[in-house]
PDB file of C-alpha atoms in Angstrom:
ATOM      1  CA  MET D  18      -8.740 -21.103   6.262  1.00 35.00           C
ATOM      2  CA  SER D  19      -5.079 -20.700   5.329  1.00 39.00           C
ATOM      3  CA  GLU D  20      -2.616 -19.404   7.868  1.00 39.00           C
ATOM      4  CA  THR D  21      -1.245 -15.905   7.575  1.00 51.00           C
ATOM      5  CA  LEU D  22       2.278 -15.795   6.199  1.00 58.00           C
ATOM      6  CA  ILE D  23       4.659 -13.570   8.131  1.00 60.00           C
ATOM      7  CA  SER D  24       7.939 -12.249   6.766  1.00 61.00           C
ATOM      8  CA  GLN D  25      10.344 -10.427   9.033  1.00 57.00           C
ATOM      9  CA  GLY D  26      13.702  -8.804   8.570  1.00 51.00           C
ATOM     10  CA  ASN D  27      15.583 -10.095   5.544  1.00 42.00           C
ATOM     11  CA  GLU D  28      13.539 -13.297   5.235  1.00 41.00           C
ATOM     12  CA  SER D  29      10.916 -13.005   2.525  1.00 39.00           C
ATOM     13  CA  ALA D  30       7.847 -15.191   2.092  1.00 39.00           C
ATOM     14  CA  ALA D  31       8.137 -14.512  -1.616  1.00 40.00           C
ATOM     15  CA  SER D  32      10.861 -16.326  -3.486  1.00 38.00           C
ATOM     16  CA  ALA D  33      13.497 -14.485  -5.443  1.00 36.00           C
ATOM     17  CA  SER D  34      12.558 -13.582  -8.998  1.00 39.00           C
ATOM     18  CA  ILE D  35      12.555 -16.498 -11.386  1.00 39.00           C
ATOM     19  CA  GLY D  36      13.336 -15.690 -14.984  1.00 41.00           C
ATOM     20  CA  VAL D  37      13.090 -12.196 -16.423  1.00 46.00           C
ATOM     21  CA  ARG D  38      10.177  -9.865 -15.789  1.00 56.00           C
ATOM     22  CA  PRO D  39       8.501  -8.562 -18.946  1.00 65.00           C
ATOM     23  CA  GLU D  40       9.582  -5.073 -19.953  1.00 77.00           C
ATOM     24  CA  TRP D  41       6.975  -2.447 -20.726  1.00 82.00           C
ATOM     25  CA  SER D  42       7.532   0.455 -23.087  1.00 86.00           C
ATOM     26  CA  SER D  43       5.870   3.829 -22.594  1.00 86.00           C
ATOM     27  CA  GLU D  44       3.831   3.176 -25.718  1.00 91.00           C
ATOM     28  CA  GLU D  45       2.555  -0.150 -24.373  1.00 92.00           C
ATOM     29  CA  ILE D  46       1.557   1.498 -21.094  1.00 90.00           C
ATOM     30  CA  ARG D  47      -0.243   4.253 -22.985  1.00 92.00           C
ATOM     31  CA  ARG D  48      -2.180   1.723 -25.060  1.00 93.00           C
ATOM     32  CA  LEU D  49      -3.144  -0.297 -22.004  1.00 94.00           C
ATOM     33  CA  ASN D  50      -4.455   2.822 -20.288  1.00 92.00           C
ATOM     34  CA  GLU D  51      -6.470   3.661 -23.392  1.00 94.00           C
ATOM     35  CA  THR D  52      -7.872   0.130 -23.499  1.00 96.00           C
ATOM     36  CA  PHE D  53      -9.031   0.170 -19.876  1.00 96.00           C
ATOM     37  CA  ALA D  54      -9.873   3.871 -19.546  1.00 92.00           C
ATOM     38  CA  GLU D  55     -13.635   3.351 -19.741  1.00 93.00           C
ATOM     39  CA  LYS D  56     -13.777  -0.253 -18.593  1.00 97.00           C
ATOM     40  CA  PRO D  57     -14.765  -1.274 -15.056  1.00 97.00           C
ATOM     41  CA  ALA D  58     -12.127  -2.062 -12.466  1.00 98.00           C
ATOM     42  CA  GLU D  59     -13.044  -5.744 -12.645  1.00 98.00           C
ATOM     43  CA  ALA D  60     -12.026  -5.864 -16.317  1.00 98.00           C
ATOM     44  CA  LEU D  61      -8.536  -4.611 -15.550  1.00 98.00           C
ATOM     45  CA  LEU D  62      -8.212  -7.038 -12.639  1.00 98.00           C
ATOM     46  CA  ALA D  63      -9.384  -9.965 -14.767  1.00 98.00           C
ATOM     47  CA  TRP D  64      -6.802  -9.131 -17.431  1.00 98.00           C
ATOM     48  CA  ALA D  65      -4.062  -8.745 -14.824  1.00 98.00           C
ATOM     49  CA  LEU D  66      -4.825 -12.044 -13.098  1.00 98.00           C
ATOM     50  CA  GLU D  67      -4.933 -13.868 -16.416  1.00 98.00           C
ATOM     51  CA  ARG D  68      -1.647 -12.291 -17.456  1.00 96.00           C
ATOM     52  CA  PHE D  69       0.369 -12.429 -14.226  1.00 96.00           C
ATOM     53  CA  HIS D  70      -1.032 -14.814 -11.577  1.00 98.00           C
ATOM     54  CA  PRO D  71       0.619 -16.010  -9.329  1.00 97.00           C
ATOM     55  CA  ARG D  72       3.261 -13.296  -9.809  1.00 97.00           C
ATOM     56  CA  ILE D  73       0.856 -10.498  -8.952  1.00 98.00           C
ATOM     57  CA  ALA D  74      -0.496  -9.402  -5.564  1.00 98.00           C
ATOM     58  CA  LEU D  75      -2.633  -6.737  -3.946  1.00 98.00           C
ATOM     59  CA  ALA D  76      -0.796  -4.413  -1.557  1.00 97.00           C
ATOM     60  CA  SER D  77      -3.408  -3.812   1.113  1.00 97.00           C
ATOM     61  CA  SER D  78      -3.601  -1.599   4.191  1.00 95.00           C
ATOM     62  CA  PHE D  79      -7.216  -2.811   4.501  1.00 97.00           C
ATOM     63  CA  GLY D  80      -8.684   0.641   4.106  1.00 96.00           C
ATOM     64  CA  ALA D  81     -11.960   1.074   2.232  1.00 97.00           C
ATOM     65  CA  GLU D  82     -10.437   0.949  -1.252  1.00 97.00           C
ATOM     66  CA  ASP D  83      -8.367  -2.110  -0.455  1.00 97.00           C
ATOM     67  CA  VAL D  84     -11.223  -4.194   0.927  1.00 99.00           C
ATOM     68  CA  VAL D  85     -13.167  -3.405  -2.257  1.00 99.00           C
ATOM     69  CA  LEU D  86     -10.258  -4.776  -4.270  1.00 99.00           C
ATOM     70  CA  VAL D  87     -10.004  -7.873  -2.068  1.00 99.00           C
ATOM     71  CA  ASP D  88     -13.662  -8.611  -2.769  1.00 99.00           C
ATOM     72  CA  MET D  89     -13.298  -8.010  -6.519  1.00 99.00           C
ATOM     73  CA  LEU D  90     -10.177 -10.140  -6.795  1.00 99.00           C
ATOM     74  CA  TRP D  91     -11.625 -12.971  -4.712  1.00 99.00           C
ATOM     75  CA  ARG D  92     -14.673 -13.110  -6.977  1.00 98.00           C
ATOM     76  CA  LEU D  93     -12.358 -13.460  -9.960  1.00 99.00           C
ATOM     77  CA  ARG D  94      -9.865 -15.852  -8.391  1.00 98.00           C
ATOM     78  CA  PRO D  95     -10.240 -17.160  -4.811  1.00 98.00           C
ATOM     79  CA  ASP D  96      -6.511 -17.923  -4.549  1.00 97.00           C
ATOM     80  CA  VAL D  97      -5.585 -14.287  -5.116  1.00 98.00           C
ATOM     81  CA  ARG D  98      -2.440 -13.084  -3.349  1.00 98.00           C
ATOM     82  CA  VAL D  99      -2.772 -10.263  -0.812  1.00 98.00           C
ATOM     83  CA  PHE D 100       0.015  -8.776   1.272  1.00 98.00           C
ATOM     84  CA  THR D 101       0.128  -6.106   3.962  1.00 98.00           C
ATOM     85  CA  LEU D 102       2.846  -4.163   5.765  1.00 97.00           C
ATOM     86  CA  ASP D 103       2.597  -4.503   9.531  1.00 98.00           C
ATOM     87  CA  THR D 104       4.640  -1.593  10.884  1.00 97.00           C
ATOM     88  CA  TRP D 105       4.086  -2.801  14.480  1.00 98.00           C
ATOM     89  CA  ARG D 106       2.266   0.475  15.160  1.00 97.00           C
ATOM     90  CA  LEU D 107      -1.091  -0.139  13.500  1.00 97.00           C
ATOM     91  CA  PRO D 108      -4.419   0.569  15.235  1.00 97.00           C
ATOM     92  CA  THR D 109      -6.180  -2.368  16.869  1.00 98.00           C
ATOM     93  CA  GLU D 110      -9.065  -1.818  14.445  1.00 98.00           C
ATOM     94  CA  THR D 111      -6.770  -2.540  11.504  1.00 98.00           C
ATOM     95  CA  TYR D 112      -5.729  -5.900  12.930  1.00 98.00           C
ATOM     96  CA  ASP D 113      -9.411  -6.637  13.547  1.00 98.00           C
ATOM     97  CA  VAL D 114     -10.371  -6.045   9.916  1.00 98.00           C
ATOM     98  CA  ILE D 115      -7.463  -8.191   8.698  1.00 98.00           C
ATOM     99  CA  ASP D 116      -8.868 -11.081  10.741  1.00 98.00           C
ATOM    100  CA  ARG D 117     -12.397 -10.455   9.476  1.00 98.00           C
ATOM    101  CA  ILE D 118     -11.226 -10.375   5.856  1.00 98.00           C
ATOM    102  CA  ARG D 119      -9.349 -13.648   6.311  1.00 98.00           C
ATOM    103  CA  GLU D 120     -12.390 -15.282   7.871  1.00 98.00           C
ATOM    104  CA  ARG D 121     -14.791 -13.967   5.242  1.00 98.00           C
ATOM    105  CA  TYR D 122     -12.766 -14.913   2.165  1.00 98.00           C
ATOM    106  CA  GLY D 123     -10.524 -17.712   3.431  1.00 97.00           C
ATOM    107  CA  ILE D 124      -7.471 -16.103   1.868  1.00 96.00           C
ATOM    108  CA  GLU D 125      -3.882 -15.987   2.990  1.00 91.00           C
ATOM    109  CA  VAL D 126      -2.545 -12.584   3.937  1.00 97.00           C
ATOM    110  CA  GLU D 127       1.206 -12.312   3.476  1.00 98.00           C
ATOM    111  CA  ILE D 128       2.425 -10.044   6.286  1.00 98.00           C
ATOM    112  CA  TYR D 129       5.689  -8.145   5.957  1.00 98.00           C
ATOM    113  CA  THR D 130       7.227  -6.513   9.013  1.00 98.00           C
ATOM    114  CA  PRO D 131      10.259  -4.265   9.541  1.00 98.00           C
ATOM    115  CA  ASP D 132      13.729  -5.581  10.234  1.00 97.00           C
ATOM    116  CA  PRO D 133      13.923  -5.682  14.065  1.00 98.00           C
ATOM    117  CA  THR D 134      17.529  -4.486  13.993  1.00 97.00           C
ATOM    118  CA  ASP D 135      16.615  -1.489  11.839  1.00 97.00           C
ATOM    119  CA  VAL D 136      13.821  -0.539  14.225  1.00 97.00           C
ATOM    120  CA  ALA D 137      15.977  -0.991  17.315  1.00 97.00           C
ATOM    121  CA  GLU D 138      18.772   1.162  15.909  1.00 97.00           C
ATOM    122  CA  MET D 139      16.343   3.842  14.736  1.00 96.00           C
ATOM    123  CA  VAL D 140      14.653   4.007  18.133  1.00 97.00           C
ATOM    124  CA  ARG D 141      17.997   4.035  19.917  1.00 97.00           C
ATOM    125  CA  ALA D 142      19.143   6.988  17.821  1.00 97.00           C
ATOM    126  CA  HIS D 143      15.928   9.000  17.576  1.00 97.00           C
ATOM    127  CA  GLY D 144      13.332   7.652  20.044  1.00 97.00           C
ATOM    128  CA  TYR D 145       9.987   5.907  19.550  1.00 96.00           C
ATOM    129  CA  ASN D 146       8.070   9.016  18.474  1.00 96.00           C
ATOM    130  CA  LEU D 147      10.696  10.488  16.170  1.00 96.00           C
ATOM    131  CA  MET D 148       8.038  11.225  13.551  1.00 93.00           C
ATOM    132  CA  TYR D 149       6.832  14.286  15.483  1.00 94.00           C
ATOM    133  CA  ARG D 150      10.263  15.934  15.578  1.00 93.00           C
ATOM    134  CA  SER D 151      10.782  16.637  11.867  1.00 91.00           C
ATOM    135  CA  VAL D 152       9.545  15.676   8.407  1.00 88.00           C
ATOM    136  CA  GLU D 153      12.899  14.037   7.743  1.00 91.00           C
ATOM    137  CA  LEU D 154      12.675  11.810  10.808  1.00 93.00           C
ATOM    138  CA  ARG D 155       9.073  10.921  10.027  1.00 91.00           C
ATOM    139  CA  LYS D 156      10.159   9.847   6.555  1.00 90.00           C
ATOM    140  CA  LEU D 157      12.950   7.789   8.069  1.00 94.00           C
ATOM    141  CA  CYS D 158      10.399   5.983  10.232  1.00 94.00           C
ATOM    142  CA  CYS D 159       8.218   5.338   7.170  1.00 92.00           C
ATOM    143  CA  HIS D 160      11.234   4.105   5.251  1.00 93.00           C
ATOM    144  CA  VAL D 161      12.212   1.594   7.924  1.00 96.00           C
ATOM    145  CA  ARG D 162       8.704   0.424   8.755  1.00 96.00           C
ATOM    146  CA  LYS D 163       7.085   0.537   5.297  1.00 94.00           C
ATOM    147  CA  VAL D 164       9.347   1.130   2.313  1.00 92.00           C
ATOM    148  CA  LYS D 165      11.938  -1.536   3.092  1.00 93.00           C
ATOM    149  CA  PRO D 166       9.307  -4.216   3.870  1.00 96.00           C
ATOM    150  CA  LEU D 167       7.562  -3.314   0.598  1.00 94.00           C
ATOM    151  CA  GLU D 168      10.751  -4.026  -1.309  1.00 93.00           C
ATOM    152  CA  ARG D 169      10.734  -7.552   0.129  1.00 95.00           C
ATOM    153  CA  ALA D 170       7.033  -7.979  -0.541  1.00 96.00           C
ATOM    154  CA  LEU D 171       7.524  -7.196  -4.225  1.00 95.00           C
ATOM    155  CA  ALA D 172      10.314  -9.733  -4.674  1.00 93.00           C
ATOM    156  CA  GLY D 173       9.227 -12.347  -7.181  1.00 90.00           C
ATOM    157  CA  LEU D 174       6.292 -10.292  -8.495  1.00 96.00           C
ATOM    158  CA  ASP D 175       5.839  -9.025 -12.040  1.00 95.00           C
ATOM    159  CA  ALA D 176       3.007  -6.676 -11.066  1.00 96.00           C
ATOM    160  CA  TRP D 177       1.248  -5.290  -8.022  1.00 96.00           C
ATOM    161  CA  ILE D 178      -2.153  -3.782  -7.343  1.00 98.00           C
ATOM    162  CA  THR D 179      -2.960  -0.765  -5.167  1.00 96.00           C
ATOM    163  CA  GLY D 180      -6.040   1.144  -4.019  1.00 95.00           C
ATOM    164  CA  LEU D 181      -4.761   4.548  -5.141  1.00 92.00           C
ATOM    165  CA  ARG D 182      -7.423   7.009  -6.298  1.00 90.00           C
ATOM    166  CA  ARG D 183      -6.922  10.432  -7.884  1.00 86.00           C
ATOM    167  CA  GLU D 184      -9.418  11.959  -5.495  1.00 82.00           C
ATOM    168  CA  GLN D 185      -7.435  10.951  -2.398  1.00 70.00           C
ATOM    169  CA  ALA D 186      -4.843  13.729  -2.356  1.00 63.00           C
ATOM    170  CA  VAL D 187      -3.018  16.344  -4.414  1.00 68.00           C
ATOM    171  CA  THR D 188      -0.062  13.953  -4.588  1.00 62.00           C
ATOM    172  CA  ARG D 189      -2.286  11.393  -6.349  1.00 62.00           C
ATOM    173  CA  ALA D 190      -4.265  13.622  -8.694  1.00 74.00           C
ATOM    174  CA  HIS D 191      -2.599  12.225 -11.824  1.00 80.00           C
ATOM    175  CA  VAL D 192      -2.482   8.533 -10.939  1.00 86.00           C
ATOM    176  CA  ALA D 193      -2.978   6.326 -13.995  1.00 89.00           C
ATOM    177  CA  LYS D 194      -4.769   2.993 -13.928  1.00 93.00           C
ATOM    178  CA  ILE D 195      -1.638   1.306 -15.250  1.00 93.00           C
ATOM    179  CA  GLU D 196       1.870   2.509 -14.513  1.00 91.00           C
ATOM    180  CA  ARG D 197       5.376   1.334 -15.201  1.00 89.00           C
ATOM    181  CA  ASP D 198       6.877   1.241 -11.714  1.00 85.00           C
ATOM    182  CA  VAL D 199      10.542   1.793 -12.495  1.00 79.00           C
ATOM    183  CA  ARG D 200      11.288   2.738  -8.894  1.00 80.00           C
ATOM    184  CA  HIS D 201      10.288  -0.722  -7.671  1.00 74.00           C
ATOM    185  CA  GLY D 202      12.221  -2.907 -10.082  1.00 79.00           C
ATOM    186  CA  ASP D 203      10.398  -1.940 -13.294  1.00 82.00           C
ATOM    187  CA  ARG D 204       7.244  -3.847 -12.411  1.00 90.00           C
ATOM    188  CA  LEU D 205       3.742  -3.058 -13.602  1.00 94.00           C
ATOM    189  CA  LYS D 206       1.670  -1.168 -11.032  1.00 93.00           C
ATOM    190  CA  LEU D 207      -2.108  -1.313 -11.350  1.00 96.00           C
ATOM    191  CA  ASN D 208      -4.488   1.193  -9.773  1.00 96.00           C
ATOM    192  CA  PRO D 209      -7.929  -0.108 -10.840  1.00 97.00           C
ATOM    193  CA  LEU D 210      -9.862   2.400  -8.695  1.00 97.00           C
ATOM    194  CA  ALA D 211      -7.904   5.443  -9.890  1.00 93.00           C
ATOM    195  CA  ASP D 212     -11.023   7.082 -11.324  1.00 93.00           C
ATOM    196  CA  TRP D 213     -13.427   6.050  -8.536  1.00 95.00           C
ATOM    197  CA  SER D 214     -15.051   8.468  -6.128  1.00 94.00           C
ATOM    198  CA  TRP D 215     -15.323   7.969  -2.362  1.00 93.00           C
ATOM    199  CA  GLU D 216     -19.073   7.456  -2.878  1.00 96.00           C
ATOM    200  CA  GLN D 217     -18.446   4.656  -5.374  1.00 98.00           C
ATOM    201  CA  VAL D 218     -16.134   2.905  -2.927  1.00 98.00           C
ATOM    202  CA  TRP D 219     -18.768   2.899  -0.197  1.00 98.00           C
ATOM    203  CA  ALA D 220     -21.579   1.954  -2.549  1.00 99.00           C
ATOM    204  CA  TYR D 221     -19.596  -1.179  -3.427  1.00 99.00           C
ATOM    205  CA  ILE D 222     -18.867  -1.988   0.232  1.00 99.00           C
ATOM    206  CA  ARG D 223     -22.547  -1.722   1.136  1.00 99.00           C
ATOM    207  CA  ARG D 224     -23.782  -3.591  -1.934  1.00 99.00           C
ATOM    208  CA  HIS D 225     -21.521  -6.581  -1.259  1.00 99.00           C
ATOM    209  CA  ASP D 226     -21.441  -6.318   2.548  1.00 98.00           C
ATOM    210  CA  VAL D 227     -17.643  -6.145   2.531  1.00 99.00           C
ATOM    211  CA  PRO D 228     -15.930  -6.105   5.968  1.00 98.00           C
ATOM    212  CA  TYR D 229     -14.242  -2.746   6.598  1.00 99.00           C
ATOM    213  CA  ASN D 230     -12.220  -0.909   9.219  1.00 98.00           C
ATOM    214  CA  VAL D 231     -14.616   0.574  11.792  1.00 98.00           C
ATOM    215  CA  LEU D 232     -12.383   3.648  12.088  1.00 97.00           C
ATOM    216  CA  HIS D 233     -14.021   4.771   8.842  1.00 97.00           C
ATOM    217  CA  ASP D 234     -17.229   5.220  10.851  1.00 97.00           C
ATOM    218  CA  ARG D 235     -15.371   7.517  13.246  1.00 95.00           C
ATOM    219  CA  GLY D 236     -14.148  10.071  10.722  1.00 93.00           C
ATOM    220  CA  TYR D 237     -11.015   8.354   9.415  1.00 93.00           C
ATOM    221  CA  PRO D 238     -11.119   8.222   5.585  1.00 92.00           C
ATOM    222  CA  SER D 239      -7.395   7.358   5.468  1.00 90.00           C
ATOM    223  CA  ILE D 240      -5.860   5.029   8.049  1.00 94.00           C
ATOM    224  CA  GLY D 241      -2.171   4.472   8.671  1.00 92.00           C
ATOM    225  CA  CYS D 242      -0.131   3.943  11.818  1.00 95.00           C
ATOM    226  CA  ALA D 243      -1.855   4.851  15.078  1.00 96.00           C
ATOM    227  CA  PRO D 244       0.537   7.677  16.077  1.00 94.00           C
ATOM    228  CA  CYS D 245       0.275   9.246  12.621  1.00 92.00           C
ATOM    229  CA  THR D 246      -3.473   9.160  11.975  1.00 92.00           C
ATOM    230  CA  ARG D 247      -6.358  11.237  13.319  1.00 94.00           C
ATOM    231  CA  ALA D 248      -9.962  11.800  12.294  1.00 94.00           C
ATOM    232  CA  VAL D 249     -10.544  14.565   9.734  1.00 91.00           C
ATOM    233  CA  GLN D 250     -12.839  17.535  10.127  1.00 88.00           C
ATOM    234  CA  PRO D 251     -15.682  18.365   7.700  1.00 87.00           C
ATOM    235  CA  GLY D 252     -14.277  19.927   4.536  1.00 82.00           C
ATOM    236  CA  GLU D 253     -10.716  18.733   5.118  1.00 81.00           C
ATOM    237  CA  ASP D 254      -8.694  16.799   2.544  1.00 78.00           C
ATOM    238  CA  PRO D 255      -9.311  13.034   2.924  1.00 78.00           C
ATOM    239  CA  ARG D 256      -5.671  12.552   3.896  1.00 74.00           C
ATOM    240  CA  ALA D 257      -5.522  15.562   6.232  1.00 81.00           C
ATOM    241  CA  GLY D 258      -5.510  13.173   9.169  1.00 80.00           C
ATOM    242  CA  ARG D 259      -2.211  11.629   8.092  1.00 79.00           C
ATOM    243  CA  TRP D 260       0.854  13.362   9.597  1.00 74.00           C
ATOM    244  CA  TRP D 261      -1.426  16.325  10.287  1.00 81.00           C
ATOM    245  CA  TRP D 262       1.240  18.248  12.203  1.00 70.00           C
ATOM    246  CA  GLU D 263       3.258  18.725   8.987  1.00 80.00           C
ATOM    247  CA  GLN D 264       0.534  20.939   7.493  1.00 72.00           C
ATOM    248  CA  ASN D 265       1.738  20.441   3.933  1.00 63.00           C
ATOM    249  CA  PRO D 266      -0.341  18.128   1.702  1.00 56.00           C
ATOM    250  CA  ALA D 267       2.531  17.828  -0.768  1.00 56.00           C
ATOM    251  CA  LEU D 268       4.596  16.056   1.905  1.00 56.00           C
ATOM    252  CA  GLN D 269       1.896  13.755   3.255  1.00 54.00           C
ATOM    253  CA  GLU D 270       3.049  10.477   1.734  1.00 53.00           C
ATOM    254  CA  CYS D 271       4.959   7.629   3.338  1.00 54.00           C
ATOM    255  CA  GLY D 272       7.215   6.880   0.371  1.00 50.00           C
ATOM    256  CA  LEU D 273       5.458   3.777  -0.937  1.00 60.00           C
ATOM    257  CA  HIS D 274       3.966   5.662  -3.874  1.00 52.00           C
ATOM    258  CA  VAL D 275       5.837   8.989  -3.870  1.00 57.00           C
ATOM    259  CA  PRO D 276       9.599   8.523  -3.541  1.00 48.00           C
ATOM    260  CA  HIS D 277      11.596  10.120  -0.789  1.00 37.00           C
ATOM    261  CA  ASP D 278      15.087   9.255   0.356  1.00 40.00           C
ATOM    262  CA  PRO D 279      15.995   9.978   4.003  1.00 39.00           C
ATOM    263  CA  ALA D 280      19.702   9.880   3.127  1.00 42.00           C
ATOM    264  CA  ARG D 281      19.311  12.876   0.818  1.00 37.00           C
ATOM    265  CA  VAL D 282      18.296  15.123   3.684  1.00 34.00           C
ATOM    266  CA  GLY D 283      21.082  14.084   6.024  1.00 40.00           C
ATOM    267  CA  ILE D 284      19.288  11.338   7.969  1.00 41.00           C
ATOM    268  CA  VAL D 285      21.419   8.260   8.594  1.00 45.00           C
ATOM    269  CA  LEU D 286      19.562   5.012   8.102  1.00 49.00           C
ATOM    270  CA  PRO D 287      20.030   2.109  10.517  1.00 49.00           C
ATOM    271  CA  SER D 288      23.341   0.275  10.046  1.00 51.00           C
ATOM    272  CA  GLY D 289      24.603   3.164   7.915  1.00 52.00           C
ATOM    273  CA  GLU D 290      22.607   1.862   4.959  1.00 50.00           C
ATOM    274  CA  LYS D 291      21.702   4.137   2.081  1.00 45.00           C
ATOM    275  CA  SER D 292      18.128   4.255   0.902  1.00 41.00           C
ATOM    276  CA  SER D 293      17.282   2.798  -2.485  1.00 38.00           C
ATOM    277  CA  SER D 294      14.323   5.173  -2.875  1.00 36.00           C
TER     278      SER D 294
END
């Protein structure tokens, strides 16, 4: 089994971009979405791996959707690249499932962590649990612990894969299977499960006996950092347990997929840096 790769601060496990990434016009994206609209997720993944490997990777939080994609990708190409963002505040159960996935599939997991200096300065200025004090401070925490590490994780990639589904939240209702991700360096962003239901996700997990986060069995359909995640009640939105105290579904994103810039709302980033969101 390969060792987990860990990237911290400004040191990236991925090399800097080599050559020029292919550019995608709106018309090309539209045609690709038409081509794969009715095809299974595996067909899109097979095309993407053939087209981009090794400059493509799955961004995984190891929730239900992501472990499905790990299994699909591994069946297509055992040397698939998978990375995760370790915010240093994840639940123990998330670390457990990362280990079980590595053992089951024998894959490397590239782990990206926040810059220690950024975290130290943020905590010094706003405290450990700043996320509870305001939406702006919560977004700052997400920016430092997630968004900036993601930028390093994407270095050297032409495309990335996510587990986004339209059913997950109002902020994701119009997710396309294939997107031009201008915000993250004009890469291709693939969401193969965009049209899947929650029932389809779990049918796949059970059919293939895929390891999953046991918090799903305890009422957690969406799992993020431990301080920012709770179980949901019957009838609640699947992401209602994320940043539940904000009570506004339109705001309940960390910034990885819906842009927000802490600097625009008067929050100073560590070291006086301005967000690139």
